Tab-separated table of C-alpha atoms in Angstrom:
chain	number	residue	atom	x	y	z
J	226	MET	CA	-4.096	19.999	11.433
J	227	MET	CA	-7.034	18.916	8.560
J	228	PRO	CA	-9.645	17.588	10.412
J	229	LEU	CA	-12.303	14.801	9.287
J	230	ARG	CA	-15.907	15.547	9.612
J	231	ARG	CA	-17.702	13.658	11.684
J	232	PHE	CA	-19.096	10.131	10.697
J	233	ALA	CA	-19.750	6.641	12.682
J	234	MET	CA	-17.637	3.861	12.402
J	235	HIS	CA	-19.723	0.565	11.988
J	236	GLN	CA	-18.421	-3.113	12.174
J	237	PRO	CA	-20.302	-5.087	10.511
J	238	LYS	CA	-19.823	-9.183	11.154
J	239	SER	CA	-20.091	-11.220	7.882
J	240	VAL	CA	-20.160	-10.019	4.137
J	241	ALA	CA	-23.826	-10.287	3.795
J	242	GLU	CA	-24.616	-7.476	6.865
J	243	ALA	CA	-22.143	-5.303	5.497
J	244	SER	CA	-24.154	-5.634	2.235
J	245	GLN	CA	-27.498	-4.921	4.144
J	246	MET	CA	-25.563	-1.755	5.675
J	247	LEU	CA	-25.073	-0.534	2.474
J	248	ALA	CA	-28.101	-0.365	1.261
J	249	GLU	CA	-29.476	1.043	3.867
J	250	PHE	CA	-27.083	4.099	4.281
J	251	GLY	CA	-27.237	4.449	0.523
J	252	GLU	CA	-24.532	7.742	-0.554
J	253	LYS	CA	-24.326	8.271	3.073
J	254	GLY	CA	-22.137	5.001	3.848
J	255	ARG	CA	-18.774	3.840	2.468
J	256	LEU	CA	-16.906	1.092	2.985
J	257	TYR	CA	-13.746	1.768	4.640
J	258	ALA	CA	-10.889	-0.926	4.357
J	259	GLY	CA	-8.090	0.980	5.436
J	260	GLY	CA	-8.656	4.548	4.811
J	261	THR	CA	-5.347	5.627	2.592
J	262	GLU	CA	-7.006	6.385	0.098
J	263	LEU	CA	-10.778	7.277	1.320
J	264	LEU	CA	-9.563	9.198	4.223
J	265	LEU	CA	-7.688	11.279	2.311
J	266	ALA	CA	-10.091	12.574	0.233
J	267	MET	CA	-12.249	12.816	3.060
J	268	LYS	CA	-9.986	15.043	4.325
J	269	HIS	CA	-9.899	17.238	1.701
J	270	ASP	CA	-13.486	17.568	1.623
J	271	LEU	CA	-13.964	15.672	-1.941
J	272	LEU	CA	-16.048	12.651	-0.374
J	273	ARG	CA	-18.563	13.436	2.988
J	274	TYR	CA	-19.581	10.566	4.690
J	275	GLU	CA	-21.550	9.957	7.853
J	276	HIS	CA	-21.249	6.353	7.909
J	277	LEU	CA	-18.101	4.043	7.272
J	278	ILE	CA	-18.515	-0.001	7.283
J	279	ASP	CA	-14.818	-1.306	8.621
J	280	VAL	CA	-15.103	-4.306	7.206
J	281	LYS	CA	-11.868	-5.678	8.369
J	282	THR	CA	-14.199	-6.755	11.113
J	283	ILE	CA	-15.453	-9.206	9.128
J	284	PRO	CA	-14.043	-12.290	9.843
J	285	GLY	CA	-11.773	-14.241	7.665
J	286	LEU	CA	-12.095	-11.622	4.828
J	287	ASN	CA	-8.063	-10.734	5.644
J	288	LYS	CA	-7.334	-14.336	4.561
J	289	ILE	CA	-4.341	-15.616	2.274
J	290	GLU	CA	-4.636	-19.068	0.999
J	291	LEU	CA	-3.873	-21.421	-1.437
J	292	LYS	CA	-6.756	-23.433	-2.716
J	293	ASN	CA	-7.064	-25.697	-5.679
J	294	GLY	CA	-4.248	-24.870	-7.858
J	295	THR	CA	-5.208	-20.420	-6.995
J	296	LEU	CA	-4.291	-17.882	-4.646
J	297	ASN	CA	-6.796	-16.305	-2.564
J	298	ILE	CA	-6.638	-13.474	-1.085
J	299	GLY	CA	-9.481	-11.858	1.098
J	300	GLY	CA	-11.029	-8.162	0.273
J	301	ALA	CA	-9.335	-6.470	3.525
J	302	ALA	CA	-6.178	-8.180	3.739
J	303	THR	CA	-2.972	-5.270	3.818
J	304	HIS	CA	-0.644	-4.699	1.008
J	305	ARG	CA	2.020	-5.390	4.094
J	306	ALA	CA	0.168	-9.234	4.633
J	307	ILE	CA	0.948	-9.947	1.358
J	308	GLU	CA	4.352	-9.285	0.615
J	309	HIS	CA	5.148	-10.847	3.526
J	310	SER	CA	3.026	-13.955	2.855
J	311	PRO	CA	4.961	-17.281	2.661
J	312	ALA	CA	2.129	-18.416	0.096
J	313	VAL	CA	2.544	-15.400	-2.065
J	314	LYS	CA	6.607	-15.234	-1.589
J	315	GLU	CA	6.624	-18.817	-3.084
J	316	ASN	CA	3.665	-19.132	-5.439
J	317	LEU	CA	3.856	-16.082	-6.821
J	318	PRO	CA	6.856	-13.749	-6.169
J	319	VAL	CA	6.110	-11.568	-8.834
J	320	LEU	CA	2.804	-10.273	-6.377
J	321	ALA	CA	5.013	-9.990	-3.318
J	322	GLN	CA	7.705	-7.847	-4.877
J	323	MET	CA	4.982	-5.908	-6.709
J	324	GLU	CA	3.415	-5.677	-3.542
J	325	ASN	CA	6.417	-4.228	-1.508
J	326	ASN	CA	6.900	-1.521	-4.071
J	327	VAL	CA	3.679	0.232	-3.327
J	328	ALA	CA	3.775	3.571	-2.341
J	329	ASN	CA	5.452	3.503	1.344
J	330	VAL	CA	5.934	1.148	3.871
J	331	ARG	CA	2.694	2.958	6.280
J	332	VAL	CA	0.536	2.456	3.202
J	333	ARG	CA	1.365	-0.742	2.783
J	334	ALA	CA	0.647	-1.671	6.657
J	335	SER	CA	-2.387	-0.210	6.514
J	336	GLY	CA	-3.981	-0.248	3.211
J	337	THR	CA	-5.811	-3.735	1.458
J	338	LEU	CA	-5.936	-4.803	-1.677
J	339	GLY	CA	-9.398	-4.584	-1.733
J	340	GLY	CA	-9.542	-0.844	-0.666
J	341	ASN	CA	-7.397	-0.410	-3.737
J	342	LEU	CA	-9.332	-2.147	-6.686
J	343	CYS	CA	-12.120	-0.724	-5.132
J	344	PHE	CA	-11.542	2.556	-4.725
J	345	ALA	CA	-10.426	2.290	-8.302
J	346	GLU	CA	-7.541	5.284	-7.595
J	347	PRO	CA	-6.360	4.829	-11.529
J	348	HIS	CA	-2.467	4.657	-10.726
J	349	SER	CA	-3.038	1.142	-9.141
J	350	ASP	CA	-0.190	-0.941	-9.163
J	351	PRO	CA	-2.133	-3.947	-8.246
J	352	ALA	CA	-5.113	-3.529	-10.827
J	353	ALA	CA	-2.289	-3.536	-13.678
J	354	LEU	CA	-0.542	-6.830	-12.399
J	355	LEU	CA	-4.007	-8.701	-11.217
J	356	LEU	CA	-5.169	-8.212	-14.838
J	357	ALA	CA	-2.073	-9.384	-16.666
J	358	LEU	CA	-1.896	-12.748	-14.155
J	359	GLY	CA	-6.275	-13.002	-15.035
J	360	ALA	CA	-7.159	-12.427	-11.367
J	361	LYS	CA	-10.972	-12.938	-10.953
J	362	ALA	CA	-12.953	-10.958	-8.287
J	363	HIS	CA	-14.968	-12.147	-5.994
J	364	LEU	CA	-18.217	-10.050	-5.542
J	365	GLN	CA	-20.711	-10.173	-2.840
J	366	ALA	CA	-24.546	-8.173	-2.092
J	367	LYS	CA	-26.462	-9.617	0.465
J	368	SER	CA	-26.912	-13.564	-0.619
J	369	VAL	CA	-25.801	-12.876	-4.326
J	370	ARG	CA	-22.191	-13.687	-5.620
J	371	ARG	CA	-20.809	-13.082	-8.721
J	372	THR	CA	-17.814	-13.559	-9.809
J	373	VAL	CA	-16.312	-11.048	-12.877
J	374	THR	CA	-12.514	-10.447	-14.059
J	375	ILE	CA	-10.178	-7.158	-13.106
J	376	ASP	CA	-11.421	-5.288	-16.427
J	377	LYS	CA	-14.683	-5.890	-15.400
J	378	LEU	CA	-14.297	-5.034	-11.931
J	379	ILE	CA	-12.402	-1.463	-12.569
J	380	THR	CA	-14.357	0.555	-15.302
J	381	GLY	CA	-12.502	4.084	-14.957
J	382	SER	CA	-11.167	6.515	-13.050
J	383	TYR	CA	-12.450	5.883	-9.812
J	384	GLU	CA	-15.305	3.637	-11.243
J	385	THR	CA	-16.100	-0.037	-10.757
J	386	SER	CA	-18.876	-2.212	-11.829
J	387	LEU	CA	-19.844	-2.864	-7.848
J	388	GLY	CA	-23.643	-2.180	-7.189
J	389	ALA	CA	-25.196	0.104	-4.014
J	390	ASP	CA	-24.841	-2.908	-2.116
J	391	GLU	CA	-21.981	-5.075	-3.254
J	392	LEU	CA	-18.558	-5.928	-2.064
J	393	LEU	CA	-15.354	-7.396	-3.338
J	394	GLU	CA	-15.268	-10.746	-0.633
J	395	GLY	CA	-11.642	-11.176	-2.486
J	396	ILE	CA	-9.118	-12.023	-5.113
J	397	GLU	CA	-8.654	-15.452	-6.759
J	398	ILE	CA	-5.496	-15.634	-8.442
J	399	PRO	CA	-5.069	-18.518	-11.105
J	400	LEU	CA	-0.947	-20.231	-10.754
J	401	ALA	CA	0.015	-21.263	-13.662
J	402	GLY	CA	3.008	-23.816	-13.383
J	403	LYS	CA	6.321	-23.490	-13.828
J	404	SER	CA	6.030	-22.276	-17.462
J	405	GLN	CA	5.056	-19.025	-16.103
J	406	ARG	CA	7.056	-16.221	-16.397
J	407	ALA	CA	6.123	-12.774	-14.965
J	408	ALA	CA	7.137	-9.314	-14.126
J	409	TYR	CA	5.887	-5.908	-13.032
J	410	VAL	CA	8.105	-2.918	-13.240
J	411	LYS	CA	7.075	0.650	-12.404
J	412	PHE	CA	8.352	4.602	-13.702
J	413	GLN	CA	7.749	6.336	-9.989
J	414	LEU	CA	8.946	9.812	-9.083
J	415	LYS	CA	6.339	10.558	-6.444
J	416	GLU	CA	3.623	8.765	-4.447
J	417	ARG	CA	1.800	7.263	-6.942
J	418	PRO	CA	3.186	5.531	-10.419
J	419	THR	CA	3.176	7.072	-13.808
J	420	LEU	CA	3.065	3.420	-15.742
J	421	GLY	CA	3.095	0.221	-14.405
J	422	LEU	CA	3.869	-2.749	-16.836
J	423	ALA	CA	2.795	-6.053	-15.779
J	424	LEU	CA	3.627	-9.139	-18.195
J	425	VAL	CA	2.861	-12.615	-17.750
J	426	LEU	CA	4.238	-15.139	-20.174
J	427	ASP	CA	4.184	-18.854	-20.802
J	428	VAL	CA	7.119	-20.187	-22.201
J	429	ASP	CA	8.539	-23.718	-23.986
J	430	GLY	CA	12.057	-23.423	-23.872
J	431	ASP	CA	13.162	-20.546	-26.446
J	432	ASN	CA	9.633	-20.164	-27.461
J	433	ILE	CA	6.928	-17.626	-25.594
J	434	LYS	CA	3.296	-19.650	-26.439
J	435	LYS	CA	1.547	-16.837	-24.491
J	436	ALA	CA	1.818	-13.286	-23.650
J	437	LYS	CA	-0.172	-11.367	-22.098
J	438	ALA	CA	1.201	-7.517	-21.507
J	439	VAL	CA	-0.884	-4.628	-19.611
J	440	VAL	CA	-0.079	-1.298	-18.987
J	441	GLY	CA	-1.550	0.976	-15.820
J	442	SER	CA	-1.208	3.997	-14.452
J	443	VAL	CA	-1.038	6.064	-17.453
J	444	SER	CA	-4.686	5.789	-18.491
J	445	PRO	CA	-8.092	6.044	-16.552
J	446	MET	CA	-7.579	1.760	-16.630
J	447	PRO	CA	-5.243	-0.962	-16.798
J	448	THR	CA	-4.991	-2.108	-20.373
J	449	GLU	CA	-4.301	-4.578	-22.746
J	450	SER	CA	-3.999	-5.116	-26.552
J	451	ASP	CA	-4.429	-8.939	-28.177
J	452	LYS	CA	-2.220	-7.019	-30.987
J	453	ALA	CA	0.793	-6.717	-28.388
J	454	ASN	CA	0.454	-10.231	-26.769
J	455	GLY	CA	0.144	-11.486	-30.026
J	456	LEU	CA	3.568	-9.696	-31.135
J	457	LEU	CA	4.896	-10.654	-27.702
J	458	THR	CA	4.361	-14.873	-28.980
J	459	GLY	CA	6.894	-16.774	-31.370
J	460	SER	CA	10.533	-17.345	-30.720
J	461	ARG	CA	12.214	-14.914	-28.370
J	462	ALA	CA	14.508	-13.545	-31.062
J	463	GLN	CA	11.557	-12.537	-33.054
J	464	VAL	CA	9.240	-11.224	-30.034
J	465	GLU	CA	12.886	-9.443	-29.594
J	466	LYS	CA	12.595	-7.580	-32.359
J	467	GLN	CA	8.651	-7.181	-32.208
J	468	LEU	CA	9.289	-5.260	-28.831
J	469	LEU	CA	8.754	-1.769	-30.237
J	470	ASP	CA	5.769	-2.914	-32.510
J	471	ALA	CA	4.115	-4.532	-29.317
J	472	ALA	CA	4.866	-1.059	-26.971
J	473	GLY	CA	2.961	0.850	-30.125
J	474	ALA	CA	0.153	-1.391	-29.799
J	475	LEU	CA	-0.347	-1.194	-26.136
J	476	ALA	CA	0.455	2.820	-26.397
J	477	GLN	CA	-2.475	3.007	-28.722
J	478	ALA	CA	-5.019	0.174	-26.969
J	479	ALA	CA	-4.170	2.331	-23.175
J	480	ASP	CA	-4.044	5.808	-25.113
J	481	PRO	CA	-2.467	8.108	-22.047
J	482	VAL	CA	-3.909	11.158	-20.435
J	483	ASP	CA	-1.757	13.902	-19.468
J	484	ASP	CA	-1.678	14.359	-15.707
J	485	LEU	CA	0.031	15.233	-12.880
J	486	GLU	CA	2.812	11.616	-13.243
J	487	GLY	CA	3.361	13.068	-16.591
J	488	GLY	CA	2.049	13.781	-19.721
J	489	ALA	CA	0.044	11.360	-22.872
J	490	ASP	CA	3.660	11.647	-25.008
J	491	TYR	CA	6.163	10.913	-22.148
J	492	LYS	CA	4.075	8.030	-20.938
J	493	ARG	CA	3.922	6.333	-24.727
J	494	HIS	CA	7.349	6.413	-24.825
J	495	LEU	CA	7.512	4.910	-21.259
J	496	ILE	CA	5.926	2.122	-22.279
J	497	GLY	CA	8.700	0.848	-24.917
J	498	VAL	CA	11.320	1.563	-22.295
J	499	PHE	CA	9.032	-0.786	-19.676
J	500	LEU	CA	7.706	-3.373	-21.947
J	501	LYS	CA	11.479	-3.908	-23.055
J	502	ARG	CA	12.298	-4.069	-19.000
J	503	ALA	CA	9.888	-6.111	-18.545
J	504	PHE	CA	10.466	-8.612	-21.064
J	505	ILE	CA	14.260	-8.643	-19.729
J	506	LYS	CA	13.121	-9.231	-16.201
J	507	ALA	CA	10.846	-11.828	-16.951
J	508	LEU	CA	12.865	-14.032	-18.912
J	509	ALA	CA	15.802	-13.518	-16.187
A	238	MET	CA	-16.200	5.870	22.030
A	239	ASN	CA	-14.181	4.400	24.989
A	240	LEU	CA	-10.228	3.768	22.934
A	241	GLN	CA	-8.138	1.474	25.107
A	242	PHE	CA	-4.672	0.745	24.201
A	243	VAL	CA	-1.267	0.274	25.367
A	244	LEU	CA	1.051	3.224	25.061
A	245	ASN	CA	4.483	3.094	25.173
A	246	GLY	CA	3.796	-0.043	27.350
A	247	LYS	CA	1.191	1.183	29.232
A	248	PRO	CA	-2.255	0.680	29.158
A	249	TRP	CA	-4.369	3.566	28.380
A	250	ARG	CA	-8.315	4.169	28.193
A	251	VAL	CA	-9.217	7.853	26.412
A	252	GLU	CA	-12.380	9.371	24.909
A	253	CYS	CA	-12.675	9.869	21.259
A	254	GLU	CA	-14.796	9.785	18.259
A	255	ALA	CA	-14.674	7.753	15.211
A	256	GLN	CA	-13.148	10.518	12.936
A	257	GLU	CA	-9.881	11.273	15.264
A	258	THR	CA	-6.871	10.586	14.112
A	259	LEU	CA	-4.016	8.752	16.414
A	260	ALA	CA	-2.187	11.776	16.111
A	261	GLU	CA	-4.596	13.769	16.847
A	262	VAL	CA	-5.645	12.019	20.143
A	263	LEU	CA	-1.851	11.209	21.119
A	264	ARG	CA	-0.982	15.202	20.262
A	265	ASN	CA	-4.191	17.003	21.096
A	266	THR	CA	-5.660	14.693	24.022
A	267	LEU	CA	-2.785	13.103	25.446
A	268	ASN	CA	-0.210	15.893	24.940
A	269	LEU	CA	2.119	13.892	23.609
A	270	ASN	CA	3.555	16.416	21.167
A	271	GLY	CA	6.997	14.267	19.877
A	272	THR	CA	4.825	12.948	16.631
A	273	LYS	CA	4.865	15.489	14.029
A	274	VAL	CA	2.023	16.298	11.464
A	275	SER	CA	3.411	17.881	8.204
A	276	CYS	CA	2.010	16.727	4.718
A	277	GLU	CA	-1.022	14.943	6.178
A	278	VAL	CA	-1.895	12.168	3.268
A	279	GLN	CA	0.420	9.711	4.595
A	280	VAL	CA	3.260	10.839	1.726
A	281	CYS	CA	6.036	12.733	4.214
A	282	GLY	CA	6.133	10.173	6.997
A	283	ALA	CA	6.821	12.969	9.940
A	284	CYS	CA	3.907	11.642	11.927
A	285	THR	CA	5.125	7.913	11.786
A	286	VAL	CA	4.469	5.687	15.061
A	287	LEU	CA	4.371	1.973	15.193
A	288	VAL	CA	1.005	-0.396	15.964
A	289	ASP	CA	1.921	-3.701	16.718
A	290	GLY	CA	5.720	-3.339	15.523
A	291	ALA	CA	4.213	-1.662	11.724
A	292	PRO	CA	4.749	1.636	11.019
A	293	VAL	CA	2.102	3.896	10.232
A	294	SER	CA	1.062	7.510	9.592
A	295	ALA	CA	-0.519	9.240	12.703
A	296	CYS	CA	-2.363	11.692	10.540
A	297	THR	CA	-4.502	9.519	8.883
A	298	TYR	CA	-4.726	6.067	10.516
A	299	LEU	CA	-8.106	6.694	12.471
A	300	ALA	CA	-7.038	6.142	16.686
A	301	TYR	CA	-10.671	3.927	16.155
A	302	GLU	CA	-8.055	1.767	14.716
A	303	ALA	CA	-5.339	1.046	17.797
A	304	ARG	CA	-8.061	-0.616	19.721
A	305	GLY	CA	-6.633	-2.921	21.958
A	306	LYS	CA	-2.886	-2.782	19.967
A	307	ASN	CA	0.272	-1.939	21.276
A	308	VAL	CA	1.003	1.562	20.023
A	309	THR	CA	4.665	3.041	19.953
A	310	THR	CA	5.713	6.256	19.689
A	311	ILE	CA	8.888	8.741	19.423
A	312	GLU	CA	8.343	9.000	23.830
A	313	GLY	CA	8.170	5.332	24.262
A	314	LEU	CA	11.587	5.187	23.086
A	315	GLU	CA	14.468	5.995	25.505
A	316	LYS	CA	14.653	3.829	29.155
A	317	PRO	CA	13.357	4.610	31.916
A	318	ASP	CA	16.884	5.419	33.546
A	319	GLY	CA	17.076	8.137	30.726
A	320	THR	CA	19.049	6.298	28.264
A	321	LEU	CA	18.751	7.122	24.831
A	322	ASP	CA	17.361	3.558	22.265
A	323	PRO	CA	20.590	3.481	19.947
A	324	LEU	CA	18.872	5.169	16.749
A	325	GLN	CA	17.875	8.089	18.848
A	326	GLN	CA	21.760	7.940	20.341
A	327	ALA	CA	22.868	7.012	16.390
A	328	PHE	CA	21.237	10.032	15.106
A	329	ILE	CA	22.682	12.407	17.641
A	330	ASP	CA	26.805	10.931	16.547
A	331	GLU	CA	25.944	11.086	12.878
A	332	PHE	CA	24.533	14.762	12.766
A	333	ALA	CA	21.476	13.096	11.196
A	334	PHE	CA	19.010	15.872	12.045
A	335	GLN	CA	18.987	19.608	10.853
A	336	CYS	CA	15.684	21.757	11.945
A	337	GLY	CA	14.717	17.871	13.142
A	338	PHE	CA	10.933	17.826	12.082
A	339	CYS	CA	11.544	14.729	10.413
A	340	THR	CA	13.663	13.160	12.830
A	341	PRO	CA	10.703	11.108	15.172
A	342	GLY	CA	9.160	9.399	12.228
A	343	MET	CA	12.727	8.742	10.494
A	344	ILE	CA	13.423	7.127	13.935
A	345	MET	CA	10.412	5.074	14.184
A	346	SER	CA	10.253	4.313	10.523
A	347	ALA	CA	13.935	2.893	11.209
A	348	LYS	CA	12.758	1.076	14.306
A	349	ALA	CA	10.515	-1.055	12.354
A	350	LEU	CA	12.798	-1.464	9.790
A	351	LEU	CA	15.260	-2.940	12.365
A	352	ASP	CA	13.052	-4.584	14.354
A	353	GLU	CA	12.056	-6.358	11.254
A	354	ASN	CA	15.607	-6.913	9.736
A	355	PRO	CA	18.214	-6.286	12.373
A	356	ALA	CA	21.201	-6.056	9.516
A	357	PRO	CA	19.616	-4.278	6.628
A	358	THR	CA	21.846	-3.479	3.725
A	359	ARG	CA	22.260	0.101	2.364
A	360	ALA	CA	19.566	-0.344	-0.856
A	361	GLU	CA	17.438	-1.965	2.158
A	362	ILE	CA	17.728	0.571	4.303
A	363	ILE	CA	16.788	3.246	1.561
A	364	HIS	CA	14.192	0.846	-0.066
A	365	TYR	CA	12.189	1.166	3.521
A	366	MET	CA	12.940	4.763	4.327
A	367	ASP	CA	11.746	6.003	0.951
A	368	GLY	CA	8.210	7.339	2.594
A	369	ASN	CA	9.957	9.878	5.072
A	370	ILE	CA	10.608	13.183	4.004
A	371	CYS	CA	13.850	15.262	4.722
A	372	ARG	CA	13.995	18.485	3.568
A	373	CYS	CA	16.977	19.596	4.935
A	374	THR	CA	19.519	17.410	6.812
A	375	GLY	CA	19.826	15.320	3.613
A	376	TYR	CA	19.562	11.618	3.374
A	377	VAL	CA	23.256	10.460	3.711
A	378	PRO	CA	23.642	10.927	7.560
A	379	ILE	CA	20.329	9.424	7.969
A	380	VAL	CA	21.446	6.557	6.231
A	381	ALA	CA	24.600	6.176	7.903
A	382	ALA	CA	23.294	6.779	11.447
A	383	ILE	CA	20.797	3.426	10.941
A	384	GLN	CA	23.589	1.565	9.604
A	385	ARG	CA	25.293	2.760	13.121
A	386	ALA	CA	22.151	2.024	15.025
A	387	ALA	CA	21.929	-1.573	13.348
A	388	GLN	CA	26.052	-2.024	14.346
A	389	ALA	CA	25.314	-1.005	18.209
A	390	MET	CA	22.459	-2.460	18.666
A	391	GLY	CA	23.909	-6.102	17.137
A	392	LYS	CA	26.836	-5.681	19.315
A	393	GLU	CA	23.875	-5.073	22.412
A	394	THR	CA	22.366	-8.749	21.237
A	395	LYS	CA	25.688	-10.529	21.297
A	396	LYS	CA	26.910	-9.425	24.574
């Protein structure tokens, strides 16, 4: 078996204590939320830490609750918990459905939403959908709190804007009313998605008043394009004619890269296919 | 560290290190070799065991995570009188394994599925079992075995 190097596990009882530990251990320490990404990298000796800080021991960090028209999900909530949460299924089925398709059932049982976002592996289903849904991330370092949008949290491949002693407390997702239509579709052959496409529309009858399309996994960060979003608004018939142009604008903004999940040209092509699928699914 | 958990219905106490995986503790410390280790990166599912009913990859799941929890491995399925679990029997009846290396993981995932959803559709079985890889038997008999076990267990509960 591929053994892990020796490390010590720490169990903070609060976000402030975890932040304190991060400050104390510096580069020798890292937050541990589910291990589905981190432990793999450590097994392969790509990352080495002497101290892991188990954020799951912080009471309440895994809560999922509705508050003032928003859905709040703690950083340590597992994909499985989100997938099965009645509050999520009822109020934001697109999120439950996306979570039901993350990796495999075992990864969903131990992997967490916070871990997925903060590890910032570019092939992330949650990152793309949360960006499209206008989610915010609540970050905390000792006693200092700040709130950022997902595109300000994830800043590159495996890179975030988190400070050295800062951690993700939770995600807040606004619940738009009945006029919202949303879909998340993806293309995946192996363990990680080649492409994920999230589409969130605000509709009034046959008119699409607002649109947000985000493509994830094809490049280092999930991407949206104002031009594409503009082309996706208007009457349904008109938007249908503009879908390919919108996909082109989105592909240009995303600037797909070649990787093990597929070539850049292929991913550009897939954006067109999956934008269409997302559009049909969202309005079904 | 001193790890206490319930393994196949019996309380256990073992000494282990923070970096040890559940598969290492099961196989190396407790000599329970039914749990297989293959890809070691949570992809293949050979090492699937249940922790509080949920399937996890024992190859990457730290033993530390099992503290105070209920762990079920393939060794915990047969009844004390030696009767096989309906899933084990169905895998035999449907010829759902050839080399058998993926089988403990397949059966444990299928158990988690049937505990959650006693009468899954074929599509639901395929979706749930998507993360368990077989490289020799083929998936058709595996899906058939899970359907057969679901039927057998359904009859059992109705009695």
